[in-house]
Coordinates of C-alpha atoms and ligand atoms in Angstrom, one line a residue:
M301 CA 0.0 0.0 0.0
R302 CA 1.5 3.3 -1.1
D303 CA 1.3 6.5 1.0
A304 CA -1.7 8.2 -0.7
T305 CA -3.6 4.9 -0.3
K306 CA -2.5 4.6 3.3
S307 CA -3.7 8.1 3.9
V308 CA -7.3 7.2 3.0
H309 CA -7.6 3.6 4.2
H310 CA -7.7 3.8 8.0
P311 CA -6.0 0.9 9.8
S312 CA -8.3 -1.1 12.0
V313 CA -7.5 -0.9 15.7
D314 CA -8.5 -3.2 18.6
D315 CA -11.4 -1.6 20.6
S316 CA -11.8 -4.5 23.0
G317 CA -11.8 -3.3 26.5
Y318 CA -13.0 0.2 25.4
A319 CA -16.2 0.7 27.4
A320 CA -17.2 4.3 27.7
L321 CA -20.5 5.9 28.8
G322 CA -20.8 8.4 26.0
I323 CA -22.4 7.4 22.6
P324 CA -19.9 7.6 19.7
T325 CA -20.7 10.2 17.0
H326 CA -21.0 8.4 13.7
R327 CA -20.8 10.8 10.8
A328 CA -21.6 9.3 7.4
S329 CA -23.0 9.9 4.0
T330 CA -21.7 6.8 2.3
I331 CA -22.5 3.4 3.7
V332 CA -20.4 0.6 2.2
F333 CA -21.3 -3.0 1.8
P334 CA -19.4 -6.2 2.4
D335 CA -20.1 -7.7 -1.0
A336 CA -21.8 -7.2 -4.3
Q337 CA -24.9 -9.2 -3.3
S338 CA -25.6 -7.1 -0.2
Y339 CA -25.2 -3.9 -2.3
A340 CA -27.7 -5.2 -4.8
A341 CA -30.1 -6.1 -2.0
R342 CA -29.7 -2.8 -0.1
G343 CA -33.3 -1.7 -1.0
Q344 CA -34.5 -4.6 1.1
R345 CA -32.7 -3.5 4.2
D346 CA -35.3 -2.8 6.9
L347 CA -35.9 0.7 8.3
D348 CA -33.8 0.0 11.4
S349 CA -30.6 -0.8 9.5
Y350 CA -28.4 1.4 7.4
S351 CA -28.3 2.3 3.7
Y352 CA -27.3 6.0 3.5
G353 CA -26.2 8.5 6.1
L354 CA -29.3 10.6 5.4
H355 CA -31.5 7.8 6.8
G356 CA -29.6 7.4 10.0
T357 CA -26.4 6.3 11.7
P358 CA -26.0 4.3 14.9
T359 CA -25.8 7.5 16.9
Q360 CA -29.3 8.5 15.6
R361 CA -30.7 5.0 16.1
V362 CA -29.7 5.3 19.8
L363 CA -31.7 8.6 20.1
E364 CA -34.7 7.1 18.2
A365 CA -34.7 4.0 20.5
Q366 CA -34.4 6.2 23.6
L367 CA -37.3 8.4 22.5
A368 CA -39.5 5.4 21.5
S369 CA -38.9 4.0 25.0
L370 CA -39.7 7.2 26.8
E371 CA -42.9 7.6 24.7
N372 CA -44.0 3.9 25.3
G373 CA -43.9 3.7 21.5
K374 CA -42.6 1.1 19.1
R375 CA -40.5 3.5 17.0
A376 CA -39.6 7.2 16.8
V377 CA -38.2 9.2 14.0
V378 CA -36.1 12.4 14.3
L379 CA -36.3 15.4 12.0
P380 CA -34.4 18.7 11.5
S381 CA -36.8 20.8 13.6
G382 CA -40.0 20.6 15.6
Q383 CA -41.9 22.3 12.7
A384 CA -40.5 19.7 10.3
A385 CA -41.8 17.0 12.6
V386 CA -45.3 18.4 12.5
T387 CA -45.3 19.0 8.7
V388 CA -44.1 15.5 8.0
V389 CA -47.0 14.0 10.0
L390 CA -49.4 16.2 8.0
L391 CA -47.8 15.3 4.7
S392 CA -47.7 11.6 5.5
V393 CA -51.4 11.4 6.2
L394 CA -53.2 14.0 4.0
M395 CA -53.9 13.8 0.3
P396 CA -55.7 16.3 -1.9
G397 CA -59.4 16.3 -1.0
D398 CA -58.7 15.3 2.7
H399 CA -59.5 17.4 5.7
V400 CA -57.5 18.0 8.9
L401 CA -58.8 19.6 12.2
V402 CA -56.3 21.8 14.1
P403 CA -56.8 23.7 17.3
D404 CA -57.2 27.5 17.3
T405 CA -54.3 27.5 19.8
A406 CA -51.8 25.5 17.5
Y407 CA -48.2 26.6 17.3
P408 CA -48.6 29.5 14.8
P409 CA -46.3 28.2 12.0
V410 CA -48.5 25.0 11.9
L411 CA -51.5 27.2 11.1
G412 CA -49.4 29.0 8.5
F413 CA -48.5 25.6 6.9
C414 CA -52.2 24.7 6.7
R415 CA -53.1 28.0 5.2
N416 CA -50.2 28.6 2.8
F417 CA -49.1 25.1 1.9
L418 CA -51.9 22.6 2.4
E419 CA -54.8 24.7 1.3
P420 CA -53.3 25.7 -2.1
R421 CA -52.7 22.0 -2.7
G422 CA -56.3 21.0 -2.2
I423 CA -56.2 19.9 1.4
E424 CA -58.9 21.3 3.6
W425 CA -58.4 22.4 7.2
S426 CA -60.5 23.9 9.9
I427 CA -59.9 24.9 13.5
Y428 CA -61.6 23.8 16.7
M429 CA -61.8 25.6 20.0
P430 CA -59.5 24.5 22.9
G431 CA -61.2 22.3 25.4
V432 CA -63.6 20.8 22.8
G433 CA -63.3 17.2 24.1
A434 CA -65.8 14.7 22.7
A435 CA -67.7 17.5 21.0
I436 CA -65.0 17.3 18.3
Q437 CA -67.4 14.7 16.9
E438 CA -69.6 17.5 15.4
L439 CA -66.7 19.0 13.6
V440 CA -65.6 15.9 11.9
R441 CA -66.3 15.7 8.2
D442 CA -66.6 12.7 5.8
N443 CA -63.1 13.5 4.5
T444 CA -61.5 14.2 7.9
K445 CA -58.3 12.0 8.0
L446 CA -56.4 13.6 10.9
I447 CA -57.1 15.5 14.1
W448 CA -54.1 17.5 15.3
M449 CA -53.8 18.5 18.9
E450 CA -51.6 20.7 21.1
S451 CA -51.9 20.5 24.8
P452 CA -51.4 22.9 26.5
G453 CA -52.2 25.3 23.6
S454 CA -49.6 27.8 22.4
T455 CA -49.3 30.9 24.7
T456 CA -52.8 30.6 26.2
M457 CA -52.1 27.1 27.7
E458 CA -55.5 25.3 27.5
I459 CA -55.4 21.6 28.2
E460 CA -57.2 19.3 25.8
D461 CA -59.1 16.2 26.8
V462 CA -56.8 14.0 24.7
P463 CA -58.4 10.6 25.5
A464 CA -61.8 12.0 24.6
I465 CA -60.6 13.3 21.2
A466 CA -58.6 10.1 20.5
N467 CA -61.7 8.0 21.3
V468 CA -63.9 9.9 18.8
A469 CA -61.2 9.6 16.2
R470 CA -60.6 5.9 16.7
A471 CA -64.3 5.2 16.4
K472 CA -64.4 6.9 13.0
G473 CA -61.1 5.6 11.7
I474 CA -59.4 9.0 11.9
L475 CA -55.8 9.4 12.9
T476 CA -54.6 11.7 15.7
G477 CA -51.4 13.5 16.4
I478 CA -50.3 15.8 19.1
D479 CA -47.7 18.4 19.8
N480 CA -46.4 17.4 23.2
T481 CA -43.5 19.8 23.4
W482 CA -44.6 21.5 26.7
A483 CA -44.8 18.3 28.7
T484 CA -42.3 16.1 26.9
P485 CA -43.0 12.3 27.3
L486 CA -41.7 12.6 30.9
L487 CA -44.8 14.4 32.0
F488 CA -47.4 13.1 29.5
K489 CA -47.3 10.1 27.3
P490 CA -49.8 10.6 24.4
L491 CA -49.5 7.1 22.9
D492 CA -50.8 5.7 26.2
H493 CA -53.9 7.8 25.7
G494 CA -54.7 6.4 22.2
V495 CA -52.9 9.1 20.1
D496 CA -51.3 7.8 16.9
F497 CA -48.5 10.4 16.4
S498 CA -46.7 11.9 19.5
M499 CA -44.6 14.8 18.3
Q500 CA -42.2 17.0 20.3
A501 CA -39.7 19.8 19.5
L502 CA -36.4 18.3 20.8
T503 CA -35.2 21.9 20.4
K504 CA -36.8 22.7 23.7
Y505 CA -36.4 20.6 26.9
P506 CA -34.7 17.5 25.4
G507 CA -31.9 19.6 23.8
G508 CA -32.2 21.9 26.9
H509 CA -29.4 24.4 26.2
S510 CA -30.8 26.6 23.4
D511 CA -28.2 25.4 20.9
V512 CA -29.8 22.6 18.8
L513 CA -32.8 22.2 16.5
M514 CA -34.6 18.9 16.1
G515 CA -38.0 17.3 16.3
S516 CA -39.3 13.8 16.8
V517 CA -42.4 11.7 16.2
A518 CA -43.1 8.5 18.1
V519 CA -45.7 5.9 17.0
N520 CA -46.9 2.4 18.0
D521 CA -47.9 1.3 14.5
L522 CA -45.0 0.3 12.3
A523 CA -47.0 1.1 9.2
L524 CA -47.3 4.7 10.3
R525 CA -43.5 4.7 11.0
K526 CA -43.0 3.6 7.4
R527 CA -45.3 6.4 6.1
L528 CA -43.2 8.9 8.0
R529 CA -39.9 7.5 6.8
D530 CA -41.2 7.4 3.2
T531 CA -42.1 11.1 3.4
M532 CA -38.8 12.0 5.0
R533 CA -36.8 10.1 2.3
M534 CA -38.7 11.7 -0.5
I535 CA -38.3 15.2 0.9
G536 CA -34.7 14.5 1.9
F537 CA -35.0 15.2 5.6
G538 CA -32.1 14.0 7.8
V539 CA -30.4 15.2 10.9
C540 CA -26.8 15.9 11.8
P541 CA -25.1 13.4 14.1
D542 CA -23.5 16.2 16.1
S543 CA -27.0 17.6 16.8
V544 CA -28.2 14.1 17.8
Q545 CA -25.3 14.0 20.2
L546 CA -26.4 17.3 21.8
V547 CA -29.9 15.9 22.3
L548 CA -28.6 12.6 23.7
R549 CA -26.6 14.7 26.2
G550 CA -29.6 16.9 27.0
L551 CA -31.9 13.9 27.6
E552 CA -29.6 12.7 30.4
T553 CA -30.4 15.7 32.6
M554 CA -33.9 16.4 31.4
A555 CA -35.8 14.7 34.3
V556 CA -33.8 16.7 36.8
R557 CA -34.2 20.0 34.9
L558 CA -37.9 19.5 34.4
A559 CA -38.5 18.7 38.0
H560 CA -36.7 21.8 39.0
V561 CA -38.3 24.3 36.5
G562 CA -41.7 22.7 37.1
K563 CA -41.4 23.4 40.8
V564 CA -40.1 26.9 40.5
A565 CA -42.6 27.8 37.8
T566 CA -45.5 26.5 40.0
E567 CA -44.3 28.7 42.9
V568 CA -43.6 31.8 40.8
A569 CA -46.9 31.5 38.8
S570 CA -48.9 31.1 42.1
E571 CA -47.2 34.1 43.6
L572 CA -47.9 36.2 40.5
A573 CA -51.5 35.0 40.6
E574 CA -51.9 35.9 44.3
R575 CA -50.5 39.3 43.7
G576 CA -53.1 39.9 41.0
L577 CA -50.5 41.1 38.4
G578 CA -52.5 39.8 35.5
E579 CA -54.3 36.6 34.6
V580 CA -51.8 33.7 35.0
L581 CA -52.2 30.9 32.5
Y582 CA -50.6 27.7 33.7
P583 CA -52.2 24.2 33.8
A584 CA -50.8 23.5 37.3
L585 CA -52.9 26.4 38.7
P586 CA -56.5 25.5 39.6
T587 CA -57.8 28.6 37.9
S588 CA -56.3 27.6 34.5
Q589 CA -58.4 26.1 31.8
G590 CA -58.3 22.3 31.8
H591 CA -56.5 22.1 35.3
D592 CA -58.6 19.0 36.2
I593 CA -57.7 17.2 33.0
W594 CA -54.1 18.1 33.5
K595 CA -54.2 16.6 37.0
R596 CA -55.8 13.4 35.6
D597 CA -53.5 12.9 32.6
F598 CA -50.1 14.6 33.4
S599 CA -47.5 13.6 36.0
G600 CA -46.2 17.2 36.4
S601 CA -45.8 20.6 34.9
S602 CA -42.9 22.1 33.0
G603 CA -41.4 25.6 33.3
L604 CA -43.5 27.6 30.8
F605 CA -46.4 29.7 31.7
S606 CA -48.1 32.9 30.5
V607 CA -49.3 36.1 32.1
V608 CA -52.0 38.3 30.4
L609 CA -50.7 41.8 31.0
P610 CA -53.3 44.2 32.4
K611 CA -54.1 46.8 29.7
E612 CA -52.9 49.7 31.9
L613 CA -49.5 48.2 32.2
E614 CA -48.9 47.7 28.5
P615 CA -47.5 51.2 27.7
C616 CA -44.5 50.6 30.0
L617 CA -43.7 47.2 28.8
D618 CA -40.6 48.0 26.7
I619 CA -39.0 50.0 29.6
A620 CA -39.6 47.1 32.0
L621 CA -38.3 44.5 29.5
N622 CA -35.2 46.5 28.8
A623 CA -34.4 46.6 32.6
L624 CA -34.5 42.8 33.1
R625 CA -31.3 41.4 34.5
Y626 CA -31.6 37.6 34.5
F627 CA -34.5 37.0 32.1
S628 CA -33.6 37.3 28.5
I629 CA -36.0 38.5 25.9
G630 CA -36.6 35.6 23.5
A631 CA -39.0 33.0 22.1
S632 CA -37.5 29.5 21.9
W633 CA -37.9 28.3 25.5
G634 CA -36.8 25.1 27.3
G635 CA -33.1 26.0 27.9
T636 CA -31.1 26.7 31.0
R637 CA -31.7 30.5 30.7
S638 CA -35.0 32.1 31.8
L639 CA -36.9 33.9 29.1
I640 CA -39.7 36.4 28.7
A641 CA -41.4 36.8 25.4
P642 CA -44.2 39.4 24.9
M643 CA -46.6 37.7 22.6
S644 CA -49.5 39.0 20.5
I645 CA -51.9 36.3 19.4
K646 CA -54.4 38.4 17.6
A647 CA -53.1 37.7 14.1
T648 CA -53.1 33.9 14.6
R649 CA -56.5 33.2 16.3
Q650 CA -59.6 32.8 14.3
T651 CA -62.0 32.8 17.2
H652 CA -62.6 35.9 19.3
H653 CA -61.6 36.1 22.9
P654 CA -61.0 39.4 24.8
R655 CA -57.4 38.3 25.6
N656 CA -56.6 38.1 21.9
E657 CA -56.4 41.9 22.1
R658 CA -53.8 41.9 24.9
T659 CA -50.1 41.4 25.2
I660 CA -49.4 38.1 26.8
L661 CA -46.0 37.5 28.5
R662 CA -44.7 34.0 28.0
I663 CA -42.3 33.2 30.8
S664 CA -39.9 30.2 30.6
I665 CA -38.2 29.4 33.9
G666 CA -34.6 28.3 33.6
L667 CA -31.9 27.1 36.0
E668 CA -30.8 30.3 37.6
D669 CA -31.2 30.7 41.4
P670 CA -35.0 31.2 41.9
A671 CA -34.3 34.1 44.3
D672 CA -32.6 36.0 41.5
L673 CA -35.5 35.3 39.2
R674 CA -38.1 36.4 41.8
E675 CA -36.1 39.7 42.3
D676 CA -36.0 40.3 38.6
L677 CA -39.7 39.7 38.2
A678 CA -40.5 41.8 41.3
D679 CA -38.5 44.7 39.8
F680 CA -40.1 44.1 36.4
F681 CA -43.7 44.4 37.7
A682 CA -42.7 47.3 39.9
T683 CA -41.3 49.1 36.9
L684 CA -44.5 48.3 35.0
S685 CA -46.8 49.7 37.7
N686 CA -44.7 52.7 38.8
E687 CA -44.3 53.8 35.2
A688 CA -48.0 53.2 34.7
V689 CA -48.7 55.3 37.8
A690 CA -46.3 58.0 36.7
R691 CA -48.0 58.2 33.3
T692 CA -51.5 58.5 34.7
A693 CA -50.4 61.1 37.4
Ligands
LIG1120 C1 -40.7 25.4 19.4 C2 -42.0 24.6 19.1 C3 -42.2 24.0 17.9 C4 -41.2 24.0 16.8 O1 -40.0 23.6 17.1 P1 -38.7 24.1 16.2 O2 -37.7 23.1 16.5 O3 -38.4 25.4 16.7 O4 -39.2 24.0 14.8 C5 -43.4 23.3 17.7 N1 -44.3 23.3 18.7 C6 -44.1 23.9 19.9 C7 -45.2 23.8 20.9 C8 -43.0 24.6 20.1 O5 -42.8 25.2 21.3

């Protein structure tokens, strides 16, 4: 073997006795085959094996298996983002002429996908109100193929009666899917409640450090897994093994992080509610819509809640936001850093509610010392009220 050849043909080394706790990062586009026959038969390889880097490496298979196990599912697929995970479910189920039901409170880019991508391609969609439960039956059409759910709903945090909706769908042969990003499968397991597709944005709590984008969908039906994988292959969706590695690392601490942020968020949200600083929307509070269903179906709460800002405090919002010391201003939650995002939902909601007209603060509790966070929030609301008083004086 000459030098140039030696340079590209790696020597094999003995790895016996090498037992490490970390998962190796396998980067690959090309997969090679031991002989001509297995190359010719590569199309028959099953979906758990390897044919091309785009369709998965052993690093990715570890994450998929770990997610499937956490979800009580048979298989999981991973996608380049949470949004990609939702759209691949919709594209795998819906054909022109079909109809999908989505909640009014869906993650806004999902509504955008329905309006601007599905609708021009002849796929019908309509919205339902959060908390609809078994009454979804009346909204089902002859051509309804999928009911999409999100619980709690984006920004306004309503809990859905997932088992009731799944029962109606099952009886009519309609598939169901849910965006379970807020709870993660640690706090709610949709597949156990009869849902067909359990989706989450791994970008949030599983990644956990605001530095990776990924989504996943778990299923119990291998035929549905095949439909997802077929769609992904045709679109060309794959994930980077380095990102997979970040999610694998994040998962190891997720249970501890969630328990902490859930506890702090419950305390802080209750304090804000008691002080009457605006309507607090958080499923763990008895005053929040769907609290009883949350208690029945969920094993805990995560660190994201919302506060509807009283109208008289709105004019001073920018001043108060700019004075925050520990909370950052930003949207993509679930990381180690606490965030506040002022949200306006008016443009995305079809059904009228008085709070659609208001600014809603979406607060994500991170891993800072809770005393610092309380101080920051106390100063924040003091600035809002003092400035408001000064303005009216
Ligand atoms: C962030 C988020 C998504 C989208 O995830 P990306 O990885 O940012 O595309 C979907 N649903 C919910 C509820 C989210 O919070």
